[in-house]
Structure formats: C-alpha cells, structure tokens
GROMACS .gro file of C-alpha atoms in nm:
model
  111
    1MET     CA    1  -5.361   0.885   0.033
    2GLU     CA    2  -5.507   1.191   0.200
    3ILE     CA    3  -5.313   1.427   0.425
    4SER     CA    4  -5.491   1.652   0.671
    5SER     CA    5  -5.331   1.895   0.910
    6LYS     CA    6  -5.428   2.099   1.211
    7LYS     CA    7  -5.243   2.303   1.469
    8VAL     CA    8  -5.260   2.230   1.840
    9GLY     CA    9  -5.064   2.504   2.009
   10ASP     CA   10  -4.726   2.513   1.836
   11VAL     CA   11  -4.752   2.152   1.713
   12LEU     CA   12  -4.866   2.056   1.364
   13ILE     CA   13  -5.066   1.733   1.357
   14MET     CA   14  -5.064   1.565   1.017
   15GLY     CA   15  -5.319   1.289   0.965
   16ILE     CA   16  -5.238   1.035   0.696
   17LYS     CA   17  -5.526   0.832   0.556
   18GLY     CA   18  -5.509   0.546   0.306
   19ARG     CA   19  -5.191   0.396   0.164
   20LEU     CA   20  -4.837   0.527   0.199
   21ASP     CA   21  -4.642   0.353  -0.075
   22ALA     CA   22  -4.423   0.416  -0.381
   23LEU     CA   23  -4.706   0.604  -0.555
   24THR     CA   24  -4.786   0.837  -0.264
   25SER     CA   25  -4.462   0.878  -0.069
   26SER     CA   26  -4.339   1.172  -0.279
   27THR     CA   27  -4.662   1.358  -0.195
   28LEU     CA   28  -4.586   1.321   0.176
   29GLU     CA   29  -4.225   1.433   0.126
   30ASN     CA   30  -4.335   1.741  -0.070
   31GLU     CA   31  -4.599   1.831   0.188
   32MET     CA   32  -4.349   1.795   0.472
   33CYS     CA   33  -4.093   2.011   0.293
   34LYS     CA   34  -4.355   2.286   0.254
   35CYS     CA   35  -4.443   2.265   0.624
   36ILE     CA   36  -4.081   2.276   0.737
   37GLU     CA   37  -4.003   2.565   0.502
   38ALA     CA   38  -4.305   2.745   0.649
   39GLY     CA   39  -4.141   2.718   0.991
   40GLU     CA   40  -4.300   2.409   1.145
   41VAL     CA   41  -4.058   2.241   1.387
   42LYS     CA   42  -4.290   2.020   1.595
   43ILE     CA   43  -4.483   1.765   1.392
   44VAL     CA   44  -4.699   1.470   1.494
   45PHE     CA   45  -4.801   1.210   1.238
   46ASP     CA   46  -5.142   1.069   1.324
   47LEU     CA   47  -5.148   0.727   1.156
   48GLY     CA   48  -5.484   0.610   1.291
   49GLU     CA   49  -5.635   0.597   0.941
   50LEU     CA   50  -5.328   0.468   0.759
   51GLU     CA   51  -5.422   0.134   0.604
   52TYR     CA   52  -5.091   0.031   0.448
   53ILE     CA   53  -4.727   0.136   0.451
   54SER     CA   54  -4.454   0.004   0.221
   55SER     CA   55  -4.077   0.038   0.239
   56ALA     CA   56  -4.111   0.349   0.020
   57GLY     CA   57  -4.347   0.491   0.281
   58LEU     CA   58  -4.096   0.419   0.556
   59ARG     CA   59  -3.826   0.592   0.351
   60ALA     CA   60  -4.054   0.897   0.313
   61ILE     CA   61  -4.102   0.909   0.690
   62LEU     CA   62  -3.728   0.880   0.745
   63PHE     CA   63  -3.669   1.158   0.491
   64CYS     CA   64  -3.917   1.380   0.678
   65ALA     CA   65  -3.759   1.301   1.014
   66LYS     CA   66  -3.409   1.383   0.885
   67LYS     CA   67  -3.530   1.705   0.724
   68LEU     CA   68  -3.699   1.807   1.048
   69LYS     CA   69  -3.393   1.715   1.255
   70SER     CA   70  -3.179   1.944   1.039
   71THR     CA   71  -3.396   2.234   1.162
   72GLU     CA   72  -3.368   2.106   1.521
   73GLY     CA   73  -3.731   2.004   1.508
   74THR     CA   74  -3.919   1.721   1.675
   75ILE     CA   75  -4.130   1.444   1.524
   76ALA     CA   76  -4.362   1.198   1.694
   77PHE     CA   77  -4.621   0.941   1.589
   78ALA     CA   78  -4.967   0.862   1.720
   79ASN     CA   79  -5.247   0.608   1.680
   80ILE     CA   80  -5.030   0.334   1.536
   81THR     CA   81  -5.219   0.005   1.537
   82GLY     CA   82  -5.245  -0.327   1.358
   83MET     CA   83  -5.025  -0.392   1.059
   84ILE     CA   84  -4.873  -0.042   1.074
   85SER     CA   85  -4.757  -0.112   1.429
   86GLU     CA   86  -4.601  -0.441   1.319
   87VAL     CA   87  -4.417  -0.271   1.032
   88PHE     CA   88  -4.285  -0.004   1.271
   89GLU     CA   89  -4.159  -0.272   1.511
   90ILE     CA   90  -3.999  -0.489   1.242
   91SER     CA   91  -3.829  -0.190   1.077
   92GLY     CA   92  -3.696  -0.054   1.406
   93PHE     CA   93  -3.901   0.265   1.379
   94GLY     CA   94  -4.072   0.169   1.705
   95THR     CA   95  -3.748   0.230   1.893
   96MET     CA   96  -3.626   0.516   1.673
   97PHE     CA   97  -3.925   0.747   1.725
   98ASN     CA   98  -4.158   0.852   2.004
   99ILE     CA   99  -4.498   0.688   1.963
  100TYR     CA  100  -4.806   0.794   2.160
  101SER     CA  101  -5.160   0.663   2.198
  102SER     CA  102  -5.323   0.975   2.054
  103ALA     CA  103  -5.226   1.283   1.857
  104LEU     CA  104  -5.326   1.514   2.141
  105VAL     CA  105  -5.106   1.324   2.389
  106ALA     CA  106  -4.818   1.341   2.141
  107ALA     CA  107  -4.870   1.715   2.088
  108GLU     CA  108  -4.869   1.772   2.463
  109LYS     CA  109  -4.551   1.567   2.513
  110ILE     CA  110  -4.344   1.738   2.241
  111SER     CA  111  -4.454   2.097   2.296
   0.00000   0.00000   0.00000
C-alpha cells in the first residue's frame, strides 16, 4: 500500500493505492495519527487507486474517523468504485460517511 497526501486549501487529501488489509492497516492508522497530531482536521480519503480492502482495512478507517471526530474534525471519501464501493455498501460505510465523485469535490464540500 502507498499513501500520498496533498493539501487543497485547508483540506488534506490522502490517496491510498494498493491493498488495505491486515498487513497494511496499521500503517494507515499511524499515518493518520501523525496528521491529526499535526493539526489536520479536514481529511479526504481518495480511494480511486485502492484495489482491495479487508475487514482490517475497514477497522483502520473507522479508527481514523473516530480519532478525527474526537478533534471535531471531518472525514470524507472520494473515487470509490467497483469492489471497494460494494464493500462500503455492505459494511454500512456508504451511509455512515460522505462519499463524493472526486477528491476535489469532497475537499470543496467539507471546507
């Protein structure tokens, strides 16, 4: 898994590429903790290049969302397609979180 990040205004866009599973979920959690501790409160996950997500990956996302909520932050998701979209719908994440067609749209909506 690769994590990239860029700022658009006051929103941090984190791109996740590859597989988010038991082997990589702790990396995402650690990266998110660093970002939140650095003061980030508006985060968009761009999942356009995410190929696979397991239950451990979903737990990592939930962990990040809860951590961000404790700082009164906002989280949103973008570019969710294919199997990732199905997993989000089945798990209930599709109704739990705001999902947008692109990272820039998401950044605009939550800023």
